[in-house]
Tab-separated table of C-alpha atoms and ligand atoms in Angstrom:
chain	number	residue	atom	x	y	z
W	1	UNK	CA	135.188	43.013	-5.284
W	2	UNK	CA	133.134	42.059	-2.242
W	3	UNK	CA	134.757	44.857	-0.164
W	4	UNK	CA	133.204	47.305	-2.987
W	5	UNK	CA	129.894	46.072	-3.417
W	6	UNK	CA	129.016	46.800	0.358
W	7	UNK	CA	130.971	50.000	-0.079
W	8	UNK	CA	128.407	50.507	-2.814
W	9	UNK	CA	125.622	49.371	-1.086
W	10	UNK	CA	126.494	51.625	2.138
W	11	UNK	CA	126.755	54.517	0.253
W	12	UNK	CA	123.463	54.358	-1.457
W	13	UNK	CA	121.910	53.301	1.919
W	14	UNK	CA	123.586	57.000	3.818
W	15	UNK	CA	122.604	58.948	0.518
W	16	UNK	CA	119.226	58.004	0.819
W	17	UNK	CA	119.154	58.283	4.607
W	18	UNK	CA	120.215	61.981	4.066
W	19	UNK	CA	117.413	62.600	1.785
W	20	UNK	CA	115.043	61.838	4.316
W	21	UNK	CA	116.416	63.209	6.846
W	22	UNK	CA	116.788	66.481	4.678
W	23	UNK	CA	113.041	65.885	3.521
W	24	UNK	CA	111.716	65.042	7.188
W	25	UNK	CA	113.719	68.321	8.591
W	26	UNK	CA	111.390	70.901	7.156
W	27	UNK	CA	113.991	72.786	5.878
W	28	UNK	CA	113.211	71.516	2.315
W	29	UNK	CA	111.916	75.189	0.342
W	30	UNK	CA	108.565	74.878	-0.767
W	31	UNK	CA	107.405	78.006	-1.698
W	32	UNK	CA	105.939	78.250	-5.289
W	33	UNK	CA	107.042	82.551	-5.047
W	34	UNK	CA	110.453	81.450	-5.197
W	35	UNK	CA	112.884	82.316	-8.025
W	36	UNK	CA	113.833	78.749	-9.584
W	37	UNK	CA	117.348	78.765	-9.870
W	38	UNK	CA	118.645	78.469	-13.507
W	39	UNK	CA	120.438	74.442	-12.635
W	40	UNK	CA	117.266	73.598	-11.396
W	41	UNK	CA	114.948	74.821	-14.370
W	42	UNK	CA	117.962	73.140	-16.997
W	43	UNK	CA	117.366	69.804	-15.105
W	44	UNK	CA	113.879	69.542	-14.580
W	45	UNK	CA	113.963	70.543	-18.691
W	46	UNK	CA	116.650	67.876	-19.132
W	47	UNK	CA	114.356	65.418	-17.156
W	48	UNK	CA	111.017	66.496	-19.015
W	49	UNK	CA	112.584	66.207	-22.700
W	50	UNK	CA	113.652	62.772	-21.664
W	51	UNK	CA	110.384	61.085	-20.195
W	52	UNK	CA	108.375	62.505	-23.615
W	53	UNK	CA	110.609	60.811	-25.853
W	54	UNK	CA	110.585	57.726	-23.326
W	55	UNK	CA	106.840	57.619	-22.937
W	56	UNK	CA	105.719	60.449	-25.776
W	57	UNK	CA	104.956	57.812	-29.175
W	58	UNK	CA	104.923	60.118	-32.178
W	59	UNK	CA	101.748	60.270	-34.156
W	60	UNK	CA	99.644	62.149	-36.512
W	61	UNK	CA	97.858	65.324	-35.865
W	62	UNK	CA	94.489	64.492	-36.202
W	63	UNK	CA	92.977	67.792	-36.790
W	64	UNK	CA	93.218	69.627	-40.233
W	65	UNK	CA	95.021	72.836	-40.309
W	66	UNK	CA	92.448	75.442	-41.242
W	67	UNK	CA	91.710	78.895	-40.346
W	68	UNK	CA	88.378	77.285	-38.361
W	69	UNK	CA	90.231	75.235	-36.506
W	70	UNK	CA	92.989	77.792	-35.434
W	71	UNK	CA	90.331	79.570	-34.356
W	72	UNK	CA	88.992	76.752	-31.934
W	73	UNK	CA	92.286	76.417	-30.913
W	74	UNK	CA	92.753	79.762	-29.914
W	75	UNK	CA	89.179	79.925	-28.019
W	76	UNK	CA	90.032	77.030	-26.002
W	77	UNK	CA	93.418	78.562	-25.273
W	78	UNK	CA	91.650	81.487	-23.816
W	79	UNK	CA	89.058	79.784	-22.537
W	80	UNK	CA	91.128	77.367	-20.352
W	81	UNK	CA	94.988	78.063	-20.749
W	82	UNK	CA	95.680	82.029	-20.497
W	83	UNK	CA	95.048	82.329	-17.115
W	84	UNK	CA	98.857	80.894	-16.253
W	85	UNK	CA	100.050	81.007	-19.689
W	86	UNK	CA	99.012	84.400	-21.034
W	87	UNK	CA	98.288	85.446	-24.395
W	88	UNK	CA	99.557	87.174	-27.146
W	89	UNK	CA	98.584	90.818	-25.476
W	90	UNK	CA	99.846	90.132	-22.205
W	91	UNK	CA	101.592	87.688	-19.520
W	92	UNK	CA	99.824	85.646	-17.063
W	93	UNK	CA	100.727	87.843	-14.066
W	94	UNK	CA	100.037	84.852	-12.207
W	95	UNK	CA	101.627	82.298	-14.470
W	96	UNK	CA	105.135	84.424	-14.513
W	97	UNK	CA	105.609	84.977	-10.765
W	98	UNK	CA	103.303	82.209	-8.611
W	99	UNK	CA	104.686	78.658	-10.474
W	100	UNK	CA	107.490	76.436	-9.504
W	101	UNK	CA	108.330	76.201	-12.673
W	102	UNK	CA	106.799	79.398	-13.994
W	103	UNK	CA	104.467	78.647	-16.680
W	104	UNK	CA	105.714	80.302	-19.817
W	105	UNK	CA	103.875	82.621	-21.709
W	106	UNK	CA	103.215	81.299	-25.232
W	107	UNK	CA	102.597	85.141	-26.613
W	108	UNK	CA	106.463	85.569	-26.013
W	109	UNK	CA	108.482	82.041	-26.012
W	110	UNK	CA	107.087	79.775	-28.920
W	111	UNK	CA	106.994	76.041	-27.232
W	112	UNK	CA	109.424	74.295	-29.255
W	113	UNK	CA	108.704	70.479	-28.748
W	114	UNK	CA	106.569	68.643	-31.864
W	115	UNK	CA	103.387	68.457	-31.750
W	116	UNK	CA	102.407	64.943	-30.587
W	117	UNK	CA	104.900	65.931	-27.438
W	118	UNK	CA	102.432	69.480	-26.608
W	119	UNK	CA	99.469	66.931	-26.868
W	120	UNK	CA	101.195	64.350	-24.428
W	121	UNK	CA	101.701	67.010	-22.026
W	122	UNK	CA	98.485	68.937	-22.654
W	123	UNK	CA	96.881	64.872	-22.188
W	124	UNK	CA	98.464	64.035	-18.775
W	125	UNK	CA	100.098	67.312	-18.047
W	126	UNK	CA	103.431	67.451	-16.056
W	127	UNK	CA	103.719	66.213	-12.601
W	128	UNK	CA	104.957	68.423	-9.461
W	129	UNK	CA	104.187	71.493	-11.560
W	130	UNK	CA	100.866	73.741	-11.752
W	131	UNK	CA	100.563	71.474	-15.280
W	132	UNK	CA	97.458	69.582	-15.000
W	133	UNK	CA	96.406	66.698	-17.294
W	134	UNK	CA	93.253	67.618	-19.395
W	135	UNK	CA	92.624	63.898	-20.132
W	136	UNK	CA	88.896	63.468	-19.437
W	137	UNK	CA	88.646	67.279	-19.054
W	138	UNK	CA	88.718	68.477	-22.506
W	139	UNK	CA	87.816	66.548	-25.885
W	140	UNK	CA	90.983	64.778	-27.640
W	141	UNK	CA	89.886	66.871	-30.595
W	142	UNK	CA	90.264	70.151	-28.824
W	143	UNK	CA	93.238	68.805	-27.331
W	144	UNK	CA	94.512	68.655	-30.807
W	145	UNK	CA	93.342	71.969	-31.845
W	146	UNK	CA	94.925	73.924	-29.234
W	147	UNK	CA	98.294	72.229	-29.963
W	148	UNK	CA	97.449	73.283	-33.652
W	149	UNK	CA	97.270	76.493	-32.239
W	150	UNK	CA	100.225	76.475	-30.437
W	151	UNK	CA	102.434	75.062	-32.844
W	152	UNK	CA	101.286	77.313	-35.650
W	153	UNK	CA	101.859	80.348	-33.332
W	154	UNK	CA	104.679	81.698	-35.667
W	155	UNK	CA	102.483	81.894	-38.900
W	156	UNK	CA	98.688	82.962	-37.770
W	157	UNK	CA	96.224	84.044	-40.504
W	158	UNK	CA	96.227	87.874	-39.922
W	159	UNK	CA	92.836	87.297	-38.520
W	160	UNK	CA	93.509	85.069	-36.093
W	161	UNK	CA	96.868	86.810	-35.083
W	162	UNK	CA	94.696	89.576	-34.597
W	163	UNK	CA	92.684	88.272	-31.932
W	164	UNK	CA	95.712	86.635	-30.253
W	165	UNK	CA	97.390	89.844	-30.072
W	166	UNK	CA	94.618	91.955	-29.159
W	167	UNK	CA	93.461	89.633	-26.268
W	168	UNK	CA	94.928	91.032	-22.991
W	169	UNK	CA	95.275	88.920	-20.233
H	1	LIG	C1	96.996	76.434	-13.460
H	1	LIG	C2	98.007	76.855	-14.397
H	1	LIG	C3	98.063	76.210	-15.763
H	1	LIG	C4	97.035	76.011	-16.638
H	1	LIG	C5	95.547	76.362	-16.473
H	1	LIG	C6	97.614	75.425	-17.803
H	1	LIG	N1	98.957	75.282	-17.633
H	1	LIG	FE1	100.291	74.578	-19.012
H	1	LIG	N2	101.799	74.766	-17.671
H	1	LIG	C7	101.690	75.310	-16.425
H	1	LIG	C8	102.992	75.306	-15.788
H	1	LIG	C9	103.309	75.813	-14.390
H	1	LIG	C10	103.887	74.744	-16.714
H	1	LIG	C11	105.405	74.570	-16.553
H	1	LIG	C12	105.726	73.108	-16.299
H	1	LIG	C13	107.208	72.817	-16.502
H	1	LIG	O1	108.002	73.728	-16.780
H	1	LIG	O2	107.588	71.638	-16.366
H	1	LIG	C14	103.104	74.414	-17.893
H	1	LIG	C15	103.637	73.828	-19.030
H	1	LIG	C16	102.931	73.653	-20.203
H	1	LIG	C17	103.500	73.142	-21.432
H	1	LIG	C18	104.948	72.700	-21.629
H	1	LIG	C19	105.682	73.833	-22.274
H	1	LIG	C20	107.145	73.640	-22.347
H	1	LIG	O3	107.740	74.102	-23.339
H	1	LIG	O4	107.737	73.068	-21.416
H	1	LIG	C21	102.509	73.137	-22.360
H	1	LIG	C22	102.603	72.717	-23.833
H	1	LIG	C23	101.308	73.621	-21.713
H	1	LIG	N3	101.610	73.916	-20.397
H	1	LIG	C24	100.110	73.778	-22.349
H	1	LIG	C25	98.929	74.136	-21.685
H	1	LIG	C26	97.639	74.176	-22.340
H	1	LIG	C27	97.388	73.928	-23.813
H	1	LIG	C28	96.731	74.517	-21.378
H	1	LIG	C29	95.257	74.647	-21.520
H	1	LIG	C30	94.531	73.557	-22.144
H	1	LIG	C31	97.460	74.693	-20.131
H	1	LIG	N4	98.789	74.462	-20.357
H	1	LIG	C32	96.896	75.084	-18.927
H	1	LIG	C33	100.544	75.787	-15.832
H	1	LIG	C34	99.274	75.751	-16.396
């Protein structure tokens, strides 16, 4: 049992020894340009739908869904989000090629995670990706309203659909 503790212990000990050694090399790819390879995008999802329903509590959507409001939402999208994640006229030419991840483009993939998970990330956004936190940035109320937005994206008033679709980025 002893023997295979410190075989253990060893192998943790070269495993993280190559790491650095890989990390200190400079052969470790860092440009944002490149094509993220389809295991790495599943894992980093895999890893990302775990830590929001580790850290992620669920809890009411503060802001009443009304036309007004969807509205809001949708100015603030433009206003602060469409530059990487598009709209519903256009992609974020910038948002589909230049992230590692790529930042998806809400006008053609609906995000799929509840609501009090789109305001956790939009709150403290998603680290070693272009995802910044908007905590202190942007009102919790407007936080909320753009996630309205966003999770409503399926069933817009015609007039606000209209100005989503019409926008091009
Ligand atoms: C500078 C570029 C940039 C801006 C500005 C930006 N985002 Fe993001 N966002 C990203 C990237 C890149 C990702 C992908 C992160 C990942 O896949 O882990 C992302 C991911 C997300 C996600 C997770 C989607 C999913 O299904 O995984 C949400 C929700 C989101 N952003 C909402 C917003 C909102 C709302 C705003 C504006 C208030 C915003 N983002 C502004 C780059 C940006």
């Amino acid at each position: 049992m002893r023997n295979f503790l410190n075989g253990c212990f060893v192998g943790v000990l070269v495993c993280f020894a190559v790491l650095i050694m890989l990390l200190s090399s400079g052969i470790w790819p860092i440009r944002a340009t490149a094509d993220p390879s389809p295991t790495e995008a599943r894992l980093a999802r895999f890893s990302l739908g775990r830590a929001l329903k580790h850290y992620a509590a669920p809890r009411p959507n503060p802001v009443a869904l009304s036309e007004a409001n969807l509205l809001a939402g949708l100015k603030l999208f433009e206003d602060n989000c469409a530059g990487c994640h598009g709209t519903g006229g256009g992609r974020s030419h910038w948002g589909s090629s230049n992230f590692y991840p790529r930042a998806p483009q809400f006008g053609f993939e609906r995000p799929t995670m509840p609501d009090w998970q789109l305001f956790a990330v939009v709150k403290d956004g998603i680290r070693y990706t272009g995802m910044g936190g908007w905590d202190g940035e942007m009102p919790e109320d407007d936080m909320w309203r753009v996630v309205t937005f966003l999770t409503h994206l399926a069933s817009l008033p015609p007039s606000v659909e209209g100005k989503w679709r019409l926008r091009e980025k």
